[in-house]
Amino acid sequence: MKRLPSTNEFYVAATIVLLSIIIGSINPAFFTLGNLIDLLRSSIVMGIFGLGVLMVIISGGIDVSFTAIASISMFATTKILRYYDFQGTVLVAFLIAAGIGLALGLINAVFISLFRLPTLIVTLGTASMINGFMLAFIGAREISNIPQGMIEFSKINLFEVTSSTGFVYGLPAAILILAALVVFVWFLLKYTMLGRGIYALGGDRVAAERVGFDINAIQFFIYGFVGLISGVGGLVHTCLMRNSDPVDLMGTELVVIAAVVLGGARITGGHGTVLGTLLGLFLVTIITNSLILLGIPSYWQSAVVGMLILVGTGVTAYQSKRAQASHGLA
Amino acid sequence: MSRPFLEVRNVSKSFAGVRALENVSLTINQGEIRCLVGENGSGKSTLIKIIAGVYAPDHGDIIIGGKLFKRLHPIDSIREGIQIIYQDFSLFPNLTVAENLALNHEMSQRRRFVDWRGVNQIAREALARIGVEIPLNARVEELPVADKQLVAISRALLQHARLIIMDEPTTALTRREVDALFRVIKGLQQKGISILFVSHKLNEVYEIAEKITILRNGKNVADGDTSEFDRAKLIYHMTGRQVEQSRYEREAGGDQARPLLKVENLSRRGEYSDVSFELYPGEILGLVGLLGAGRTELAMSLLGLRPPDSGRIYIDGKPIKIRSFEQAVKQGIGYVPEDRLTQGLFLQQSIGRNIVVGTIDRYLNRFGLIDSRKVNGQISKWVRDLSIVTPSPLLPVQSLSGGNQQRVVLAKWLASNPRILVLNGPTVGVDVGSKAEIHRIIRELARQGVGVLLISDDIPEVLNNCSRILLMRKGRIVEEFTAGMVSENELVNKLSGAA
């Protein structure tokens, strides 16, 4: 019997290849190293968010507040450091952003775990609350002179290439943060009892309790961790943009959730892999970045992403329906 | 004489003033297979939950392995080796067979990291112990019900089970799978493991149980060796009344010569082929076959849900095409589905609304609005005619017992005055008393001239109610029997024999 998630990963990978060939044949610039670096660069922040979304979806929940958490973490951090005119290392910035993210994530956890409220409602509430709070009390105007440490961090490249037109493409060191998180989340989900507990919770909450998983602890971990990496993701975003805009991440949560679902995570919980998530995110990044290379107006981006999601999830749903029909019906 | 493993003594339990159990006792010896039988609401599940430690009894003692428990907690029950396999199995559908089996072990070891090699080894040994082969890497959601059950049993054994309680384990199984399950149960018995088997199906009770305990209205009514009970006695104890087990004879009358429904060389690729039969008014025609023989697919085609590739369907001698469910209903065909919970009822909606949902357009007043007087009239008529037991038809359907839910499904279809009624497993999961009642209703309909096509796994049900029986195998009708010409054993053998 074929396992659906693996076939799903295969389909996403195949779509990426196919799409690359199409785009590349129309505009050969797609296959340059510079463009690849560009794609990777655009994937970093989405990737960090995606890992958090993946964990939430596997556990059977949904989180729409991570962009709000990311925004306030990065924006407040930038404000604080500017206020004290901090000149030191970027690590301090990361610590502050991660701390704010963690604290806000734990607020989600309290409502979701202790009060047993639906995750969508809780995170819709906290997202709105956080955004409002940020715009009212911290400020609504973007900060373009971000602290020196953050600028320096954004300039560290793993390597650089110069294109024929003299443009320098650099792969930022921030991708190492994504790489580390990928390895961490992959190991956590596959090889720790905590990770298996997340799958168990998403598969059948009652059964998970009966086996002896501490559901509250698992949910506190998930939402705390998601808050923390959202803070980190937000700060990476600010550094790479060299600009702290409190509203530019708003709305991207749906794209990230969609990409994770496209990568095989089932919105009903219990299913999803790190590899699938990365593929799904990369596919969406290619589409949003490359339609311009094809000369297609950028309005079409969201239409194409939406279509892909419907087709992608439709194919898997159709397959599982057929698999059930083949032995389920009497 | 072996020692008792579990003794429940004079246990009583009330919920909000309602007596669920009154002075109930139950003893299970080591290596004994005992059946707990009783109708819905007789207190079986309360008793099981008390044994599991989920409910605390108001009075009475529980003695496990010689130890007296005044207050039994779920963890105590598990520690003493009591494992319950609920109908939902409590498995993780998204995890593999291996992980489902090993998870408890890993949790009890308080592991932090997963040892995948150990997981596979535990799982392999567990399945080998009951002598079954299921792919370890398959996800549980991909398995057929029978395999899920075996996984649940293996998991119970892994927890050093000494008593396994199975709550209606055969509900969704085919005959062949039931046989396999019984072999496993007998094997467990030889290892000294006790089994408490909760069932509605009397055949199975006789086949597997050594001892029987019967509950009715929360009280012990009988207890003893299986051989002490014949069928009539068992039913009498369960229901408290004599239930007719007579055979239905089709009565003369009406236009008997012309078939109501005629099917000619109907085929649908991969599902059934070359199926021909006739259904006369007033007839109850049985359709039996193993899971996958094409019975349900054929029924679906008659209802327009899976149109046939070729062949003809005639109603009253006129050729018709049924391309949708709506058309089928217009032709006077009604269908009571196999899984009433998901296909037949709106569980949260009221009993009354469920009854009239299919025919609501017939109760309009002259402004085209719903005439609530007509609607309520219909509802009370059906609640009365089918003796649906409920304080009020305004209550949600899910508040009813299985037997009464099934009557609501029937009422819904009868309200549309069908001339042909297709019943798919109409008494699955229904207790003996309600079952007899549903059979009575079906016979009454047939007497009024309705043609009934009865699809069922329940061989006695088919033999007692049908005037003719069609046997399907691998998508073809291979044999036809007239009632009284074939015995239960013969039919069972024919069913499983050549599959």
mmCIF file of N, CA and C in Angstrom, chain B residues 250 254-260 278 280-281:
data_model
loop_
_atom_site.group_PDB
_atom_site.id
_atom_site.type_symbol
_atom_site.label_atom_id
_atom_site.label_comp_id
_atom_site.label_asym_id
_atom_site.label_seq_id
_atom_site.Cartn_x
_atom_site.Cartn_y
_atom_site.Cartn_z
ATOM 1 N N ARG B 250 -44.805 -15.117 2.027
ATOM 2 C CA ARG B 250 -45.408 -14.110 1.173
ATOM 3 C C ARG B 250 -46.869 -14.477 0.960
ATOM 4 N N GLY B 254 -53.018 -8.957 -4.653
ATOM 5 C CA GLY B 254 -52.436 -7.930 -5.501
ATOM 6 C C GLY B 254 -51.981 -8.524 -6.815
ATOM 7 N N ASP B 255 -51.301 -7.714 -7.575
ATOM 8 C CA ASP B 255 -50.834 -8.154 -8.872
ATOM 9 C C ASP B 255 -49.535 -8.933 -8.692
ATOM 10 N N GLN B 256 -49.649 -10.231 -8.570
ATOM 11 C CA GLN B 256 -48.496 -11.051 -8.224
ATOM 12 C C GLN B 256 -47.681 -11.424 -9.447
ATOM 13 N N ALA B 257 -48.313 -11.422 -10.569
ATOM 14 C CA ALA B 257 -47.655 -11.975 -11.749
ATOM 15 C C ALA B 257 -46.542 -11.053 -12.242
ATOM 16 N N ARG B 258 -46.806 -9.765 -12.146
ATOM 17 C CA ARG B 258 -45.837 -8.856 -12.757
ATOM 18 C C ARG B 258 -44.808 -8.386 -11.730
ATOM 19 N N PRO B 259 -43.532 -8.519 -12.044
ATOM 20 C CA PRO B 259 -42.523 -8.070 -11.079
ATOM 21 C C PRO B 259 -42.557 -6.549 -10.920
ATOM 22 N N LEU B 260 -42.347 -6.127 -9.710
ATOM 23 C CA LEU B 260 -42.268 -4.706 -9.405
ATOM 24 C C LEU B 260 -40.987 -4.141 -9.999
ATOM 25 N N GLU B 278 -35.613 -10.598 -10.274
ATOM 26 C CA GLU B 278 -36.910 -9.939 -10.244
ATOM 27 C C GLU B 278 -37.369 -9.812 -8.803
ATOM 28 N N TYR B 280 -40.898 -9.138 -6.684
ATOM 29 C CA TYR B 280 -42.359 -9.058 -6.825
ATOM 30 C C TYR B 280 -42.951 -8.256 -5.679
ATOM 31 N N PRO B 281 -44.140 -7.728 -5.906
ATOM 32 C CA PRO B 281 -44.774 -7.005 -4.797
ATOM 33 C C PRO B 281 -45.040 -7.950 -3.633
#
